[in-house]
PDB file of C-alpha atoms in Angstrom:
ATOM      1  CA  MET A   1     -24.924  -8.067 -14.567  1.00  0.00           C
ATOM      2  CA  SER A   2     -21.838  -6.864 -16.400  1.00  0.00           C
ATOM      3  CA  LEU A   3     -19.087  -5.082 -14.543  1.00  0.00           C
ATOM      4  CA  PRO A   4     -18.198  -1.451 -15.241  1.00  0.00           C
ATOM      5  CA  ARG A   5     -15.195  -0.809 -17.424  1.00  0.00           C
ATOM      6  CA  THR A   6     -12.390   1.644 -16.914  1.00  0.00           C
ATOM      7  CA  ARG A   7      -9.593   2.847 -19.197  1.00  0.00           C
ATOM      8  CA  LEU A   8      -5.863   2.958 -18.551  1.00  0.00           C
ATOM      9  CA  VAL A   9      -4.721   6.595 -18.577  1.00  0.00           C
ATOM     10  CA  LYS A  10      -1.151   6.400 -17.274  1.00  0.00           C
ATOM     11  CA  LYS A  11       1.571   3.917 -16.316  1.00  0.00           C
ATOM     12  CA  GLU A  12       5.041   4.461 -14.913  1.00  0.00           C
ATOM     13  CA  ALA A  13       7.728   2.968 -12.688  1.00  0.00           C
ATOM     14  CA  ALA A  14       7.118   3.364  -8.953  1.00  0.00           C
ATOM     15  CA  ALA A  15      10.325   1.597  -7.828  1.00  0.00           C
ATOM     16  CA  GLU A  16      12.630  -1.084  -9.203  1.00  0.00           C
ATOM     17  CA  GLU A  17      10.511  -3.902 -10.668  1.00  0.00           C
ATOM     18  CA  THR A  18       7.407  -2.050  -9.500  1.00  0.00           C
ATOM     19  CA  MET A  19       4.911  -0.170 -11.658  1.00  0.00           C
ATOM     20  CA  LEU A  20       1.864   1.953 -11.035  1.00  0.00           C
ATOM     21  CA  PHE A  21      -1.153   2.059 -13.308  1.00  0.00           C
ATOM     22  CA  GLN A  22      -3.766   4.804 -13.293  1.00  0.00           C
ATOM     23  CA  PHE A  23      -7.291   4.199 -14.547  1.00  0.00           C
ATOM     24  CA  GLU A  24     -10.245   6.493 -15.084  1.00  0.00           C
ATOM     25  CA  LYS A  25     -12.576   6.681 -12.104  1.00  0.00           C
ATOM     26  CA  PRO A  26     -16.049   5.600 -13.302  1.00  0.00           C
ATOM     27  CA  ALA A  27     -18.818   8.162 -12.830  1.00  0.00           C
ATOM     28  CA  GLY A  28     -20.320   7.862  -9.375  1.00  0.00           C
ATOM     29  CA  PHE A  29     -17.672   5.423  -8.128  1.00  0.00           C
ATOM     30  CA  THR A  30     -16.734   5.887  -4.469  1.00  0.00           C
ATOM     31  CA  TYR A  31     -14.468   3.998  -2.076  1.00  0.00           C
ATOM     32  CA  LYS A  32     -12.728   4.349   1.261  1.00  0.00           C
ATOM     33  CA  ALA A  33      -8.986   4.800   1.577  1.00  0.00           C
ATOM     34  CA  GLY A  34      -7.404   1.386   2.133  1.00  0.00           C
ATOM     35  CA  GLN A  35      -9.901  -0.649   0.088  1.00  0.00           C
ATOM     36  CA  PHE A  36      -9.023  -2.782  -2.939  1.00  0.00           C
ATOM     37  CA  ALA A  37     -10.337  -3.518  -6.421  1.00  0.00           C
ATOM     38  CA  ASP A  38     -10.428  -6.543  -8.723  1.00  0.00           C
ATOM     39  CA  TYR A  39      -9.268  -5.805 -12.266  1.00  0.00           C
ATOM     40  CA  THR A  40     -10.080  -8.206 -15.110  1.00  0.00           C
ATOM     41  CA  LEU A  41      -8.306  -8.138 -18.463  1.00  0.00           C
ATOM     42  CA  ILE A  42     -10.590  -8.178 -21.504  1.00  0.00           C
ATOM     43  CA  ASP A  43      -9.533 -10.620 -24.267  1.00  0.00           C
ATOM     44  CA  PRO A  44      -5.841 -10.565 -23.240  1.00  0.00           C
ATOM     45  CA  ALA A  45      -3.146 -11.618 -25.703  1.00  0.00           C
ATOM     46  CA  GLU A  46      -2.071 -14.363 -23.295  1.00  0.00           C
ATOM     47  CA  THR A  47      -3.273 -15.982 -20.111  1.00  0.00           C
ATOM     48  CA  ASP A  48      -2.160 -18.669 -17.653  1.00  0.00           C
ATOM     49  CA  ALA A  49      -3.479 -20.827 -14.848  1.00  0.00           C
ATOM     50  CA  GLU A  50      -3.688 -17.822 -12.502  1.00  0.00           C
ATOM     51  CA  GLY A  51      -6.409 -16.315 -14.673  1.00  0.00           C
ATOM     52  CA  ASN A  52      -7.241 -12.839 -15.960  1.00  0.00           C
ATOM     53  CA  THR A  53      -8.306 -11.195 -12.683  1.00  0.00           C
ATOM     54  CA  ARG A  54      -6.156  -9.699  -9.930  1.00  0.00           C
ATOM     55  CA  GLY A  55      -6.994  -7.809  -6.771  1.00  0.00           C
ATOM     56  CA  PHE A  56      -4.934  -4.713  -5.991  1.00  0.00           C
ATOM     57  CA  SER A  57      -5.194  -2.206  -3.185  1.00  0.00           C
ATOM     58  CA  MET A  58      -6.146   1.212  -4.492  1.00  0.00           C
ATOM     59  CA  SER A  59      -2.976   3.155  -3.840  1.00  0.00           C
ATOM     60  CA  SER A  60      -4.753   6.323  -4.916  1.00  0.00           C
ATOM     61  CA  ALA A  61      -6.576   8.337  -2.275  1.00  0.00           C
ATOM     62  CA  PRO A  62     -10.331   8.766  -2.866  1.00  0.00           C
ATOM     63  CA  TYR A  63      -9.953  12.526  -3.420  1.00  0.00           C
ATOM     64  CA  GLU A  64      -7.558  11.967  -6.332  1.00  0.00           C
ATOM     65  CA  PRO A  65      -9.014  12.041  -9.866  1.00  0.00           C
ATOM     66  CA  ASN A  66      -7.914   8.567 -10.999  1.00  0.00           C
ATOM     67  CA  LEU A  67      -7.817   5.041  -9.577  1.00  0.00           C
ATOM     68  CA  MET A  68      -4.269   3.804  -9.101  1.00  0.00           C
ATOM     69  CA  CYS A  69      -2.934   0.318  -8.516  1.00  0.00           C
ATOM     70  CA  THR A  70       0.730  -0.410  -7.853  1.00  0.00           C
ATOM     71  CA  THR A  71       2.334  -3.822  -8.155  1.00  0.00           C
ATOM     72  CA  ARG A  72       5.577  -5.756  -8.255  1.00  0.00           C
ATOM     73  CA  MET A  73       6.114  -6.956 -11.814  1.00  0.00           C
ATOM     74  CA  ARG A  74       6.339 -10.749 -11.538  1.00  0.00           C
ATOM     75  CA  ASP A  75       6.751 -12.700 -14.786  1.00  0.00           C
ATOM     76  CA  THR A  76       3.157 -13.887 -15.193  1.00  0.00           C
ATOM     77  CA  ALA A  77       0.831 -13.602 -18.166  1.00  0.00           C
ATOM     78  CA  PHE A  78      -1.351 -11.071 -16.332  1.00  0.00           C
ATOM     79  CA  LYS A  79       1.586  -8.846 -15.403  1.00  0.00           C
ATOM     80  CA  ARG A  80       3.088  -9.053 -18.902  1.00  0.00           C
ATOM     81  CA  VAL A  81      -0.197  -7.997 -20.483  1.00  0.00           C
ATOM     82  CA  LEU A  82      -0.664  -5.236 -17.911  1.00  0.00           C
ATOM     83  CA  LYS A  83       2.845  -3.889 -18.461  1.00  0.00           C
ATOM     84  CA  ASP A  84       2.469  -3.774 -22.259  1.00  0.00           C
ATOM     85  CA  MET A  85      -1.118  -2.479 -22.219  1.00  0.00           C
ATOM     86  CA  PRO A  86      -1.548   0.594 -24.453  1.00  0.00           C
ATOM     87  CA  ILE A  87      -2.981   3.750 -22.910  1.00  0.00           C
ATOM     88  CA  GLY A  88      -6.739   3.722 -23.453  1.00  0.00           C
ATOM     89  CA  THR A  89      -7.138  -0.034 -22.997  1.00  0.00           C
ATOM     90  CA  GLU A  90     -10.245  -1.025 -21.059  1.00  0.00           C
ATOM     91  CA  VAL A  91     -10.408  -3.454 -18.129  1.00  0.00           C
ATOM     92  CA  GLU A  92     -13.340  -4.575 -16.008  1.00  0.00           C
ATOM     93  CA  LEU A  93     -13.513  -3.117 -12.495  1.00  0.00           C
ATOM     94  CA  ASP A  94     -15.093  -4.918  -9.549  1.00  0.00           C
ATOM     95  CA  ALA A  95     -14.839  -2.735  -6.444  1.00  0.00           C
ATOM     96  CA  PRO A  96     -14.615  -1.589  -3.752  1.00  0.00           C
ATOM     97  CA  TYR A  97     -13.828  -4.358  -1.269  1.00  0.00           C
ATOM     98  CA  GLY A  98     -12.132  -4.609   2.103  1.00  0.00           C
ATOM     99  CA  SER A  99     -12.258  -3.120   5.582  1.00  0.00           C
ATOM    100  CA  PHE A 100      -8.581  -2.144   5.966  1.00  0.00           C
ATOM    101  CA  THR A 101      -9.598   1.453   6.635  1.00  0.00           C
ATOM    102  CA  LEU A 102      -8.726   4.138   9.160  1.00  0.00           C
ATOM    103  CA  HIS A 103     -10.419   3.883  12.559  1.00  0.00           C
ATOM    104  CA  ASN A 104     -12.728   6.656  13.706  1.00  0.00           C
ATOM    105  CA  LYS A 105     -11.405   7.445  17.189  1.00  0.00           C
ATOM    106  CA  VAL A 106      -8.916  10.262  16.597  1.00  0.00           C
ATOM    107  CA  ALA A 107      -7.511  10.010  20.129  1.00  0.00           C
ATOM    108  CA  ARG A 108      -5.808   6.730  19.236  1.00  0.00           C
ATOM    109  CA  PRO A 109      -2.822   6.966  16.874  1.00  0.00           C
ATOM    110  CA  ALA A 110      -2.663   4.826  13.739  1.00  0.00           C
ATOM    111  CA  VAL A 111       0.589   2.862  13.464  1.00  0.00           C
ATOM    112  CA  PHE A 112       1.316   1.112  10.174  1.00  0.00           C
ATOM    113  CA  LEU A 113       3.827  -1.744  10.068  1.00  0.00           C
ATOM    114  CA  THR A 114       4.417  -2.454   6.422  1.00  0.00           C
ATOM    115  CA  GLY A 115       6.941  -3.856   4.001  1.00  0.00           C
ATOM    116  CA  GLY A 116       7.448  -3.733   0.251  1.00  0.00           C
ATOM    117  CA  ILE A 117       4.324  -3.332  -1.833  1.00  0.00           C
ATOM    118  CA  GLY A 118       2.244  -3.395   1.354  1.00  0.00           C
ATOM    119  CA  ILE A 119       2.707   0.376   1.344  1.00  0.00           C
ATOM    120  CA  THR A 120      -0.060   0.798  -1.255  1.00  0.00           C
ATOM    121  CA  PRO A 121      -3.099   1.088   1.046  1.00  0.00           C
ATOM    122  CA  VAL A 122      -0.991   3.102   3.498  1.00  0.00           C
ATOM    123  CA  ARG A 123      -0.391   5.784   0.867  1.00  0.00           C
ATOM    124  CA  SER A 124      -4.123   5.996   0.245  1.00  0.00           C
ATOM    125  CA  ILE A 125      -5.043   6.203   3.927  1.00  0.00           C
ATOM    126  CA  THR A 126      -2.322   8.692   4.848  1.00  0.00           C
ATOM    127  CA  LEU A 127      -2.982  11.087   1.972  1.00  0.00           C
ATOM    128  CA  GLN A 128      -6.740  10.967   2.498  1.00  0.00           C
ATOM    129  CA  SER A 129      -6.387  11.621   6.231  1.00  0.00           C
ATOM    130  CA  VAL A 130      -4.187  14.654   5.549  1.00  0.00           C
ATOM    131  CA  HIS A 131      -6.557  15.875   2.826  1.00  0.00           C
ATOM    132  CA  ASP A 132      -9.606  15.537   5.098  1.00  0.00           C
ATOM    133  CA  LYS A 133      -7.772  16.973   8.127  1.00  0.00           C
ATOM    134  CA  THR A 134      -9.021  14.080  10.264  1.00  0.00           C
ATOM    135  CA  GLY A 135      -6.500  14.888  12.999  1.00  0.00           C
ATOM    136  CA  HIS A 136      -5.224  11.326  13.358  1.00  0.00           C
ATOM    137  CA  ARG A 137      -1.644  10.838  14.529  1.00  0.00           C
ATOM    138  CA  ILE A 138      -0.140   8.571  11.866  1.00  0.00           C
ATOM    139  CA  ILE A 139       3.170   6.711  12.203  1.00  0.00           C
ATOM    140  CA  VAL A 140       4.312   4.616   9.234  1.00  0.00           C
ATOM    141  CA  PHE A 141       7.052   1.997   9.650  1.00  0.00           C
ATOM    142  CA  TYR A 142       8.119   0.989   6.134  1.00  0.00           C
ATOM    143  CA  SER A 143      10.634  -1.824   5.549  1.00  0.00           C
ATOM    144  CA  ASN A 144      12.452  -2.565   2.288  1.00  0.00           C
ATOM    145  CA  LYS A 145      15.717  -4.150   1.257  1.00  0.00           C
ATOM    146  CA  ARG A 146      17.003  -0.959  -0.381  1.00  0.00           C
ATOM    147  CA  PRO A 147      15.702   2.557  -1.111  1.00  0.00           C
ATOM    148  CA  GLU A 148      15.423   1.575  -4.771  1.00  0.00           C
ATOM    149  CA  ASP A 149      12.746  -0.955  -3.819  1.00  0.00           C
ATOM    150  CA  ALA A 150      10.611   1.481  -1.809  1.00  0.00           C
ATOM    151  CA  ALA A 151       7.595   2.759  -3.757  1.00  0.00           C
ATOM    152  CA  PHE A 152       6.249   6.167  -2.650  1.00  0.00           C
ATOM    153  CA  LEU A 153       9.072   6.660  -0.136  1.00  0.00           C
ATOM    154  CA  ASP A 154       9.969  10.169  -1.320  1.00  0.00           C
ATOM    155  CA  GLU A 155       6.327  11.230  -1.538  1.00  0.00           C
ATOM    156  CA  LEU A 156       5.483   9.978   1.938  1.00  0.00           C
ATOM    157  CA  GLY A 157       8.624  11.639   3.261  1.00  0.00           C
ATOM    158  CA  ARG A 158       7.454  14.976   1.842  1.00  0.00           C
ATOM    159  CA  VAL A 159       4.030  14.497   3.433  1.00  0.00           C
ATOM    160  CA  ALA A 160       5.644  13.770   6.812  1.00  0.00           C
ATOM    161  CA  GLY A 161       7.893  16.794   6.437  1.00  0.00           C
ATOM    162  CA  ALA A 162       4.875  19.048   5.943  1.00  0.00           C
ATOM    163  CA  GLN A 163       2.543  17.453   8.515  1.00  0.00           C
ATOM    164  CA  ALA A 164       3.366  17.494  12.220  1.00  0.00           C
ATOM    165  CA  ASN A 165       1.019  14.566  12.930  1.00  0.00           C
ATOM    166  CA  VAL A 166       2.550  12.248  10.276  1.00  0.00           C
ATOM    167  CA  THR A 167       5.808  10.360  10.858  1.00  0.00           C
ATOM    168  CA  VAL A 168       7.432   8.019   8.340  1.00  0.00           C
ATOM    169  CA  VAL A 169      10.084   5.629   9.658  1.00  0.00           C
ATOM    170  CA  ALA A 170      11.751   3.902   6.724  1.00  0.00           C
ATOM    171  CA  THR A 171      14.166   1.057   7.399  1.00  0.00           C
ATOM    172  CA  MET A 172      16.389  -0.872   4.993  1.00  0.00           C
ATOM    173  CA  THR A 173      17.433  -4.478   5.589  1.00  0.00           C
ATOM    174  CA  GLU A 174      20.144  -4.573   2.878  1.00  0.00           C
ATOM    175  CA  PRO A 175      21.400  -0.981   2.583  1.00  0.00           C
ATOM    176  CA  GLU A 176      24.860  -2.256   1.699  1.00  0.00           C
ATOM    177  CA  ASN A 177      23.448  -3.443  -1.646  1.00  0.00           C
ATOM    178  CA  SER A 178      22.051  -0.026  -2.537  1.00  0.00           C
ATOM    179  CA  ARG A 179      23.521   2.411  -5.021  1.00  0.00           C
ATOM    180  CA  GLN A 180      22.328   5.189  -2.714  1.00  0.00           C
ATOM    181  CA  ALA A 181      23.666   6.265   0.648  1.00  0.00           C
ATOM    182  CA  TRP A 182      21.219   5.458   3.441  1.00  0.00           C
ATOM    183  CA  ALA A 183      21.251   7.309   6.778  1.00  0.00           C
ATOM    184  CA  GLY A 184      17.913   6.098   8.184  1.00  0.00           C
ATOM    185  CA  GLU A 185      16.942   3.058  10.228  1.00  0.00           C
ATOM    186  CA  THR A 186      18.354  -0.328   9.258  1.00  0.00           C
ATOM    187  CA  GLY A 187      17.281  -3.881   9.927  1.00  0.00           C
ATOM    188  CA  PHE A 188      13.853  -5.414  10.327  1.00  0.00           C
ATOM    189  CA  ILE A 189      11.078  -3.700  12.247  1.00  0.00           C
ATOM    190  CA  ASP A 190      11.226  -4.867  15.855  1.00  0.00           C
ATOM    191  CA  LYS A 191       9.905  -3.867  19.258  1.00  0.00           C
ATOM    192  CA  ASP A 192      12.872  -1.607  20.050  1.00  0.00           C
ATOM    193  CA  MET A 193      12.453   0.287  16.773  1.00  0.00           C
ATOM    194  CA  ILE A 194       8.738   0.817  17.344  1.00  0.00           C
ATOM    195  CA  ALA A 195       9.357   1.920  20.939  1.00  0.00           C
ATOM    196  CA  ARG A 196      11.686   4.678  19.729  1.00  0.00           C
ATOM    197  CA  TYR A 197       8.713   6.364  18.065  1.00  0.00           C
ATOM    198  CA  VAL A 198       5.693   5.102  20.046  1.00  0.00           C
ATOM    199  CA  GLU A 199       5.726   5.975  23.740  1.00  0.00           C
ATOM    200  CA  ASP A 200       3.132   3.410  24.882  1.00  0.00           C
ATOM    201  CA  LEU A 201       2.766   0.447  22.533  1.00  0.00           C
ATOM    202  CA  THR A 202      -0.695  -0.424  23.884  1.00  0.00           C
ATOM    203  CA  VAL A 203      -2.300   2.895  22.894  1.00  0.00           C
ATOM    204  CA  PRO A 204      -2.413   2.865  19.046  1.00  0.00           C
ATOM    205  CA  ILE A 205      -4.492   0.935  16.555  1.00  0.00           C
ATOM    206  CA  TYR A 206      -2.051  -1.095  14.423  1.00  0.00           C
ATOM    207  CA  TYR A 207      -2.295  -1.834  10.705  1.00  0.00           C
ATOM    208  CA  LEU A 208      -0.120  -4.671   9.388  1.00  0.00           C
ATOM    209  CA  CYS A 209       0.251  -4.965   5.630  1.00  0.00           C
ATOM    210  CA  GLY A 210       2.747  -6.859   3.547  1.00  0.00           C
ATOM    211  CA  PRO A 211       3.780 -10.453   2.870  1.00  0.00           C
ATOM    212  CA  ALA A 212       2.029 -13.064   5.018  1.00  0.00           C
ATOM    213  CA  GLY A 213       5.228 -13.920   6.895  1.00  0.00           C
ATOM    214  CA  MET A 214       5.781 -10.306   7.875  1.00  0.00           C
ATOM    215  CA  VAL A 215       2.165  -9.873   9.006  1.00  0.00           C
ATOM    216  CA  THR A 216       2.439 -12.980  11.196  1.00  0.00           C
ATOM    217  CA  ALA A 217       5.740 -11.822  12.691  1.00  0.00           C
ATOM    218  CA  MET A 218       4.420  -8.330  13.439  1.00  0.00           C
ATOM    219  CA  ARG A 219       1.273  -9.682  15.084  1.00  0.00           C
ATOM    220  CA  SER A 220       3.403 -11.936  17.307  1.00  0.00           C
ATOM    221  CA  LEU A 221       5.661  -9.003  18.188  1.00  0.00           C
ATOM    222  CA  LEU A 222       2.696  -6.825  19.142  1.00  0.00           C
ATOM    223  CA  ASN A 223       0.955  -9.540  21.132  1.00  0.00           C
ATOM    224  CA  GLY A 224       4.180 -10.069  23.060  1.00  0.00           C
ATOM    225  CA  ALA A 225       4.246  -6.356  23.857  1.00  0.00           C
ATOM    226  CA  GLY A 226       0.750  -6.495  25.326  1.00  0.00           C
ATOM    227  CA  VAL A 227      -1.225  -5.268  22.305  1.00  0.00           C
ATOM    228  CA  ASP A 228      -4.721  -6.775  22.107  1.00  0.00           C
ATOM    229  CA  ASP A 229      -5.790  -8.503  18.885  1.00  0.00           C
ATOM    230  CA  ASP A 230      -8.802  -6.181  18.762  1.00  0.00           C
ATOM    231  CA  ASP A 231      -6.355  -3.316  18.159  1.00  0.00           C
ATOM    232  CA  ILE A 232      -4.648  -5.022  15.203  1.00  0.00           C
ATOM    233  CA  ARG A 233      -5.889  -4.908  11.598  1.00  0.00           C
ATOM    234  CA  THR A 234      -4.203  -6.891   8.829  1.00  0.00           C
ATOM    235  CA  GLU A 235      -3.948  -7.044   5.069  1.00  0.00           C
ATOM    236  CA  GLU A 236      -1.795  -9.839   3.628  1.00  0.00           C
ATOM    237  CA  PHE A 237      -0.231  -9.502   0.182  1.00  0.00           C
ATOM    238  CA  THR A 238       0.270 -12.819  -1.598  1.00  0.00           C
ATOM    239  CA  GLY A 239       1.898 -13.295  -4.967  1.00  0.00           C
ATOM    240  CA  TYR A 240       2.140  -9.544  -5.626  1.00  0.00           C
TER     241      TYR A 240
END
């Protein structure tokens, strides 16, 4: 059975060396915030050993009109074709997949520990929760080298500013290399940083998303603080 096709409707920079791509949402297509999609190029101008298909978290929230994927722009055939793709180009869509979705029990806060492009499913989940008025307490820890590298940082900051139950804690590990002044948290996410915003570390459900090394480090940190593995959900980003 052939896969449905979708058309590119918009593309733009989301951060330095990071782009977002918006595609038409096929009729009847539904998904949960936090899920991902496989996109396959159709007769691309070039290809390589990594193939013509990539999986990307849907950084759009389900209530939004288009499907959006956001990615670091590595120098691969797939990324070069994607970057140069004219508006209106079709790709094959295989979705939705994944269970990295918001838990149901509103009494337990959702704490996201994320870095870099791992913010993509977090945007989807946070915006959808606010849109649906789910009532979840959401705390997002978001690590980048510099503000210039942080996709959706301004948008998520505006959401947090307007929503009492949403907190965004951005931290920069190399603020000295930024062209912008940075007055927020600095350094890597650690237990002390989390404890400044989370009163009891054993109460929330945790969502870890980012490079595999970061996910492993955050899980170890949480386990050491007494957090049960059953209260930790992960999504590793490899290759970007």
